[in-house]
Every structure is written in C-alpha cells, then in structure tokens.
PDB file of N, CA, C and O in Angstrom:
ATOM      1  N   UNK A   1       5.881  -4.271   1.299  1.00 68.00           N
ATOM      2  CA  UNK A   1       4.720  -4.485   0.467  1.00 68.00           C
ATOM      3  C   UNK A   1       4.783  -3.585  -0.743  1.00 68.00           C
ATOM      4  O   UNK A   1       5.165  -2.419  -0.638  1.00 68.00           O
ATOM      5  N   UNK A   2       4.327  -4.235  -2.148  1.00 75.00           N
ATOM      6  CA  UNK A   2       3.995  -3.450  -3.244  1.00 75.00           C
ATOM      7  C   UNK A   2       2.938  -2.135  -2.430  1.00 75.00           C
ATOM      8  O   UNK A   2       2.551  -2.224  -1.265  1.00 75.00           O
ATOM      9  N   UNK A   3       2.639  -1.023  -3.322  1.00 83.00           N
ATOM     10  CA  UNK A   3       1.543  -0.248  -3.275  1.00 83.00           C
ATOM     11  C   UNK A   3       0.296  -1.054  -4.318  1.00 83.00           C
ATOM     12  O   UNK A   3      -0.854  -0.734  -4.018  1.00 83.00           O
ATOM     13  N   UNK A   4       0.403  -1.816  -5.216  1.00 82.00           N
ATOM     14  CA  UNK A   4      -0.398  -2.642  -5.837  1.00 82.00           C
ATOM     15  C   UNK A   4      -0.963  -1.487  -6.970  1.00 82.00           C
ATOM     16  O   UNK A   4      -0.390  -0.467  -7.352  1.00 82.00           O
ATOM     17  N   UNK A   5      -2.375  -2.059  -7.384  1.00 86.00           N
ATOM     18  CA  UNK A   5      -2.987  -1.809  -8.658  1.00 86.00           C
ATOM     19  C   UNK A   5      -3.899  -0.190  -8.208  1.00 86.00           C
ATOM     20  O   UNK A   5      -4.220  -0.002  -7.034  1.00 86.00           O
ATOM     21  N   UNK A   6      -4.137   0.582  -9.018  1.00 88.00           N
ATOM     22  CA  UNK A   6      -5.097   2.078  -9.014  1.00 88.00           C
ATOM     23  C   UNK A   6      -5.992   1.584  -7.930  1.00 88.00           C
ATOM     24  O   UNK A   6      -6.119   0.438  -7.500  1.00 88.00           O
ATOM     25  N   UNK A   7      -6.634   2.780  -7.550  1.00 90.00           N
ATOM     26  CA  UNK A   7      -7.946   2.402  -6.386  1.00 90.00           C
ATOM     27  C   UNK A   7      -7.886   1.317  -5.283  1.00 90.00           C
ATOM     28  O   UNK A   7      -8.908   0.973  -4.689  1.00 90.00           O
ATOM     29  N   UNK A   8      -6.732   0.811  -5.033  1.00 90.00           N
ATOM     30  CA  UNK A   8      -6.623  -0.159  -4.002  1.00 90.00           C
ATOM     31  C   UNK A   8      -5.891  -0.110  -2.520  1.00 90.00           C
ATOM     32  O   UNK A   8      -5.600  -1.036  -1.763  1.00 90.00           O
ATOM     33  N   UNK A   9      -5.688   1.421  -2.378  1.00 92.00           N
ATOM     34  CA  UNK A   9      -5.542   1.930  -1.564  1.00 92.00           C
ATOM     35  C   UNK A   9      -6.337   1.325   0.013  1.00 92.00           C
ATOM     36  O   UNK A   9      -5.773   0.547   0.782  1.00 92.00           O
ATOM     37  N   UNK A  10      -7.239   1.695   0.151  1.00 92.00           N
ATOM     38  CA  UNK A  10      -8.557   1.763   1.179  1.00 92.00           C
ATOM     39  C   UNK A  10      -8.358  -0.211   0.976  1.00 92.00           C
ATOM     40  O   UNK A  10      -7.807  -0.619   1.998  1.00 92.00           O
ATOM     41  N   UNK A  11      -8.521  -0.861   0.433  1.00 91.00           N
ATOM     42  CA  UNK A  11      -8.386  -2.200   0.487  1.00 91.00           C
ATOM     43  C   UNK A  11      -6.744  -3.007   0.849  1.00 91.00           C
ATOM     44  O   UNK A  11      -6.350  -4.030   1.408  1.00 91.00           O
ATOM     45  N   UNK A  12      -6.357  -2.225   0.380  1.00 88.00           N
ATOM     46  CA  UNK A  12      -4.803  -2.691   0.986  1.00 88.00           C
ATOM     47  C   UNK A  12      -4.950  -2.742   2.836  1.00 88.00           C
ATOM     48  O   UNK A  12      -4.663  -3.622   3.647  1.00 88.00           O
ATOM     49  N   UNK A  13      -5.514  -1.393   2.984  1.00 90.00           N
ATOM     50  CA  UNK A  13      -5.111  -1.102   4.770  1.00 90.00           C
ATOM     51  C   UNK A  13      -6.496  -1.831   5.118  1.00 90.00           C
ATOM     52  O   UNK A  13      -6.493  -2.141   6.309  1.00 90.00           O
ATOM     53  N   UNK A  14      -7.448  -2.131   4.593  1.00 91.00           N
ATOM     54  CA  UNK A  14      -8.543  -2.934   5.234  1.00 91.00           C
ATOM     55  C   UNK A  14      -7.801  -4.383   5.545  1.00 91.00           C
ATOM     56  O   UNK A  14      -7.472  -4.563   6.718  1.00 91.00           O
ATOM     57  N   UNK A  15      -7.552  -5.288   4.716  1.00 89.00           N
ATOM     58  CA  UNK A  15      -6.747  -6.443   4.584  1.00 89.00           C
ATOM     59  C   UNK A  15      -5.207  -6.443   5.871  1.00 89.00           C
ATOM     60  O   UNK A  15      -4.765  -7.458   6.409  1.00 89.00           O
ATOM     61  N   UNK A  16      -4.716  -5.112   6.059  1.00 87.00           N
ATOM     62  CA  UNK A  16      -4.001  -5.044   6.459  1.00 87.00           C
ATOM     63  C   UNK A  16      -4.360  -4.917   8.210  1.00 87.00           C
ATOM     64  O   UNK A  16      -3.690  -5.514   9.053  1.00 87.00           O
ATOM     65  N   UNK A  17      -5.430  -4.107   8.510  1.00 89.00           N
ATOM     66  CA  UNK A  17      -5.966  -4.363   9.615  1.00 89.00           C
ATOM     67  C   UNK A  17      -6.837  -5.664  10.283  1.00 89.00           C
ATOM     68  O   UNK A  17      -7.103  -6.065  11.416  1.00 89.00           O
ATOM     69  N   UNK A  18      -7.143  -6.112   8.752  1.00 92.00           N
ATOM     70  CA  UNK A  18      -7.689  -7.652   9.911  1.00 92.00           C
ATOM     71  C   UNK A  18      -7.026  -8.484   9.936  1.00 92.00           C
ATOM     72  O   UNK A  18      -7.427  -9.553  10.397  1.00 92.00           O
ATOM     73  N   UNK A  19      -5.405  -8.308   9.330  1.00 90.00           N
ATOM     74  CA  UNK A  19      -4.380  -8.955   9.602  1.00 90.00           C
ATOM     75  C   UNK A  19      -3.991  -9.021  11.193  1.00 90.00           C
ATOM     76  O   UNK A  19      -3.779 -10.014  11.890  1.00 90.00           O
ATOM     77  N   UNK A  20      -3.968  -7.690  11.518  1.00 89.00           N
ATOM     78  CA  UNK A  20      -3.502  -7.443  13.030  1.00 89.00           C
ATOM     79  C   UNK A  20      -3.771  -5.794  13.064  1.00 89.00           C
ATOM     80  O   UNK A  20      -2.998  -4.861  12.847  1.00 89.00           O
ATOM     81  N   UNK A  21      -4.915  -5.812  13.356  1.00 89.00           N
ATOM     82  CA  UNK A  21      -5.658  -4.447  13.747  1.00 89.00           C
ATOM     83  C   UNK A  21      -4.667  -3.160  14.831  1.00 89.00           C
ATOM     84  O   UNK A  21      -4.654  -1.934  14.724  1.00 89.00           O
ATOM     85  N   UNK A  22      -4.193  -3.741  15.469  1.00 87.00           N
ATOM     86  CA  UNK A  22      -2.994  -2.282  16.280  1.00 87.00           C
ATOM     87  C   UNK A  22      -1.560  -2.498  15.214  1.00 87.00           C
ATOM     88  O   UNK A  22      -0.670  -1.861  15.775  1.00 87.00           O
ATOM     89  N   UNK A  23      -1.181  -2.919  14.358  1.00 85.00           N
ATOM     90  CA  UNK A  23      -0.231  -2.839  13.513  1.00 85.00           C
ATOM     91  C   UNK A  23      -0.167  -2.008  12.162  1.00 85.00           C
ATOM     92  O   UNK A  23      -0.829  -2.287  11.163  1.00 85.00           O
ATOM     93  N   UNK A  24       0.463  -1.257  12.237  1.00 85.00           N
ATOM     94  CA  UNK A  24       1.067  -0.177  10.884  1.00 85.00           C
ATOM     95  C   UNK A  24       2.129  -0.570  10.098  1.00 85.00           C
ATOM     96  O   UNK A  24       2.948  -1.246  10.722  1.00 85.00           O
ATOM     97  N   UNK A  25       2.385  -0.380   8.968  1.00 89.00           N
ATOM     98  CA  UNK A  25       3.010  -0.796   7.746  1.00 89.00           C
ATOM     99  C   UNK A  25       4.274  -0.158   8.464  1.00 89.00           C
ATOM    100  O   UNK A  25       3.907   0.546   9.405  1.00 89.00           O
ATOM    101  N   UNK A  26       5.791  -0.195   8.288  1.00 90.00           N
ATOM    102  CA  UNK A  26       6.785   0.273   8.490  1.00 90.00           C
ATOM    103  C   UNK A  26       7.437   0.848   7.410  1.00 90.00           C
ATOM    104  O   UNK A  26       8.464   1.473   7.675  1.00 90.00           O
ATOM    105  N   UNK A  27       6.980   0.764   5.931  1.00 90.00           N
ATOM    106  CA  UNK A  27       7.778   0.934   5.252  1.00 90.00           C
ATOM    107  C   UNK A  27       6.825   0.538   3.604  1.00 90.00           C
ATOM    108  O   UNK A  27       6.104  -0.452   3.731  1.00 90.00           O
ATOM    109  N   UNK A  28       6.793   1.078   2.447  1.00 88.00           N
ATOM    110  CA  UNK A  28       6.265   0.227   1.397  1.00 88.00           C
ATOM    111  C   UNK A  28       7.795   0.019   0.263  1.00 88.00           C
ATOM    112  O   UNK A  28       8.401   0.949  -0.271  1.00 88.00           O
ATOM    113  N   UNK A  29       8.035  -1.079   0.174  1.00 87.00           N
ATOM    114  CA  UNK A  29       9.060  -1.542  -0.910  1.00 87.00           C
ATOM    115  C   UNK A  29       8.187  -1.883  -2.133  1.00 87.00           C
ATOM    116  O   UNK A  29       7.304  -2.723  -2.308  1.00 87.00           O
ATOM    117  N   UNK A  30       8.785  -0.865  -2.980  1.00 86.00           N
ATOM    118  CA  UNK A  30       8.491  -1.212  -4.579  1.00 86.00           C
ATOM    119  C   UNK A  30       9.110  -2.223  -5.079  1.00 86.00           C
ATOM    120  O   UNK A  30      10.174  -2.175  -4.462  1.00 86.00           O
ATOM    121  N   UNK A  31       9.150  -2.761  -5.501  1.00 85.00           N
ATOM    122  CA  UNK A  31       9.801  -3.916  -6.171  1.00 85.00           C
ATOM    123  C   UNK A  31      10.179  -3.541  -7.659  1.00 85.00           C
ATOM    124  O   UNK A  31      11.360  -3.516  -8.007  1.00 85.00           O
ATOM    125  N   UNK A  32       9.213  -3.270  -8.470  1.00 82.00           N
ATOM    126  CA  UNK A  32       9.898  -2.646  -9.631  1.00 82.00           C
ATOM    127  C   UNK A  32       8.162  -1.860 -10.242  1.00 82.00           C
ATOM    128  O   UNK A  32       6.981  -2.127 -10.021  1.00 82.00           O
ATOM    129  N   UNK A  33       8.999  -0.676 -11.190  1.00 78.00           N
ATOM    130  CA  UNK A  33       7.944   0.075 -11.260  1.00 78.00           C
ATOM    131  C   UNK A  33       6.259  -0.150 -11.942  1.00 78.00           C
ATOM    132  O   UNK A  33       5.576   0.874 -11.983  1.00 78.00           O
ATOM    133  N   UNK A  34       5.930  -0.828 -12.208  1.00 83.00           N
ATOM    134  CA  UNK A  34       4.957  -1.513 -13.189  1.00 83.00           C
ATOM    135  C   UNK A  34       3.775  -1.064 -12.663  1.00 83.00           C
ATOM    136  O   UNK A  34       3.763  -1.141 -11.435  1.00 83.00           O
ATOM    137  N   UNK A  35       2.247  -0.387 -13.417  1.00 79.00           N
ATOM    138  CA  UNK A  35       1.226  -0.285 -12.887  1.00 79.00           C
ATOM    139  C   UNK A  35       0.865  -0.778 -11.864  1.00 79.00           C
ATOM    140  O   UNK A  35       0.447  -0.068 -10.949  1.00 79.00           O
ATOM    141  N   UNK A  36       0.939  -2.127 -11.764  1.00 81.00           N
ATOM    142  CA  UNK A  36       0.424  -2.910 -11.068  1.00 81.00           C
ATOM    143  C   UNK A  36       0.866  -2.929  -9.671  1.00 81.00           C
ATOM    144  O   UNK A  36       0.197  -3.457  -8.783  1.00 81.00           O
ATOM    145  N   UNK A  37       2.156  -2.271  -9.450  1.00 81.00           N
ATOM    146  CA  UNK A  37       3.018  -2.331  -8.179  1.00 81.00           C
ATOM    147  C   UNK A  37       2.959  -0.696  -7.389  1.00 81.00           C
ATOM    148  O   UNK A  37       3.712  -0.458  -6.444  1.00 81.00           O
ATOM    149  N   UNK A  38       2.283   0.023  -7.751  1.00 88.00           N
ATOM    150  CA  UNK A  38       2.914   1.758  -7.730  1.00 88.00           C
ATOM    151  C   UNK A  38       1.695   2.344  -7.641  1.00 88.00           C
ATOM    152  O   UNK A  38       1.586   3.473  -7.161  1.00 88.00           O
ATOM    153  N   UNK A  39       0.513   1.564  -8.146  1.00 90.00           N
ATOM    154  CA  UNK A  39      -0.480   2.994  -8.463  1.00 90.00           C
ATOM    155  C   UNK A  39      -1.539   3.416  -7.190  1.00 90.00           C
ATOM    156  O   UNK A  39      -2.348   4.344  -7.173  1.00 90.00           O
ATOM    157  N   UNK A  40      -1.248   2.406  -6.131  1.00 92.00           N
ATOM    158  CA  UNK A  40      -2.274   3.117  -5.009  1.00 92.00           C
ATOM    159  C   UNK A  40      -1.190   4.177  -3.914  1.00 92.00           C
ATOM    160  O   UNK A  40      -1.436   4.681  -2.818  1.00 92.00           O
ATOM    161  N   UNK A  41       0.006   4.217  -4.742  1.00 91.00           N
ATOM    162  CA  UNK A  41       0.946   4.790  -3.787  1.00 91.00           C
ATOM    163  C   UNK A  41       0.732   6.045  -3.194  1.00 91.00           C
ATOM    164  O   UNK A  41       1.104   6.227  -2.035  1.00 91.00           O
ATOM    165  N   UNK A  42       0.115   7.042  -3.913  1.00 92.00           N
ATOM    166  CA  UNK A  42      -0.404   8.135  -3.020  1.00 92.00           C
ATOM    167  C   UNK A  42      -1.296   8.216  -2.184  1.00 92.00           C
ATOM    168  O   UNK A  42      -1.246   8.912  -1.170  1.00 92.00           O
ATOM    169  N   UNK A  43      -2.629   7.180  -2.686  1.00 92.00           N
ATOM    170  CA  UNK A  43      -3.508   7.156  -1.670  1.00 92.00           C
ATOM    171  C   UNK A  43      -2.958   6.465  -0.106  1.00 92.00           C
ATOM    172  O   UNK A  43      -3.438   6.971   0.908  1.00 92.00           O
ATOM    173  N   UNK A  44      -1.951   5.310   0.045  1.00 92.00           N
ATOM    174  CA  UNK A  44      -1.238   5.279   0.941  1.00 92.00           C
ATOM    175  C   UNK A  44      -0.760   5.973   1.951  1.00 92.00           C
ATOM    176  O   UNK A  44      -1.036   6.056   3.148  1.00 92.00           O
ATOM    177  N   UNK A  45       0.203   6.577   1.064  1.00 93.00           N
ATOM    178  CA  UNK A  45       0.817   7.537   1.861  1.00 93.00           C
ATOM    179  C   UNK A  45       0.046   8.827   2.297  1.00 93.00           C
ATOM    180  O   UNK A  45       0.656   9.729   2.870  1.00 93.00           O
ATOM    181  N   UNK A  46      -1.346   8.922   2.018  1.00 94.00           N
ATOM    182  CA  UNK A  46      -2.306   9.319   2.599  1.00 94.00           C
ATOM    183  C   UNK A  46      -2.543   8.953   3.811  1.00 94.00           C
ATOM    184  O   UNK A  46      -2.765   9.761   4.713  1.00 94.00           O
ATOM    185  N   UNK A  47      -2.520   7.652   3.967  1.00 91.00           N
ATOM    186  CA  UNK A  47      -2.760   7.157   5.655  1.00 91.00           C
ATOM    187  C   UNK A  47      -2.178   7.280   6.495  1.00 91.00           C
ATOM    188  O   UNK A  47      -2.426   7.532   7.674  1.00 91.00           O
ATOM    189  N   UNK A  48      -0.428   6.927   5.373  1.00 91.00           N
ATOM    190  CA  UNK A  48       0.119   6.416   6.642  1.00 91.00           C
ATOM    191  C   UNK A  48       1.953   7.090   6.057  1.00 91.00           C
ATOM    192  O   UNK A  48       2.634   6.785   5.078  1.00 91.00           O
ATOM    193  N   UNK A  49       2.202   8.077   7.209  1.00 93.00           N
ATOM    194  CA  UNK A  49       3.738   8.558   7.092  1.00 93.00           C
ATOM    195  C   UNK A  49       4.736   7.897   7.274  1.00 93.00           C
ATOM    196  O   UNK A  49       5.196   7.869   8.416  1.00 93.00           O
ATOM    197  N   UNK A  50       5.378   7.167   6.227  1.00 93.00           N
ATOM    198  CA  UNK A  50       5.998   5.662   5.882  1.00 93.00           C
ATOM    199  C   UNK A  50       7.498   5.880   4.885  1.00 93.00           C
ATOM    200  O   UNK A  50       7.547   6.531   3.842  1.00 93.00           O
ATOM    201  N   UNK A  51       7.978   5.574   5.157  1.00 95.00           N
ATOM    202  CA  UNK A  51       9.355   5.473   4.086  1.00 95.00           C
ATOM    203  C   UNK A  51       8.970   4.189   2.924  1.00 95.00           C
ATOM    204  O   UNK A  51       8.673   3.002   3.059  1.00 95.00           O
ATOM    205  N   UNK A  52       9.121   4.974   1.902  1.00 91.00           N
ATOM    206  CA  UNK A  52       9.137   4.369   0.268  1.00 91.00           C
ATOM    207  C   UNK A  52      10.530   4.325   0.120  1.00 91.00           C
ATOM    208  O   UNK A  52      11.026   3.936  -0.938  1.00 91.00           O
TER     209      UNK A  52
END
C-alpha cells in the first residue's frame, strides 16, 4: 500500500480494519515519491512496526 495524502494516517488503518479487523499491514510499498503517496508515512509507522 501507498502511505497516501497528509492527515490520512488514522483513516488508512480505520478502512484497513473493517477490511479484516485481526489483520496488520506487512509492509508499506511506495510506489513513487509524490505528495500524494508518502505523506501519512510517519503517522503510520506510528502504529504499526512495518518495513518501508
């Protein structure tokens, strides 16, 4: 998964839990660097101890 757009942190892992609520991300793949792909990346890796 991208890290996506600023502030979208907390909405990424919401979306991601009512996907399948006991499941954790394994990994976030950037795809290429662009605002739009990168900027919730710290708040992420706030949650969750993940290989970028």
């Amino acid at each position: 998964m991208d890290a996506g757009m600023p502030g979208f942190s907390d909405y990424i892992s919401e979306v991601g839990k009512k996907a399948n609520p006991s499941a954790k991300p394994k990994a976030i793949v950037l795809t290429h660097a662009y605002f739009d792909h990168i900027d919730s990346l710290e708040g992420l890796l706030k949650m969750w101890v993940i290989p970028v």
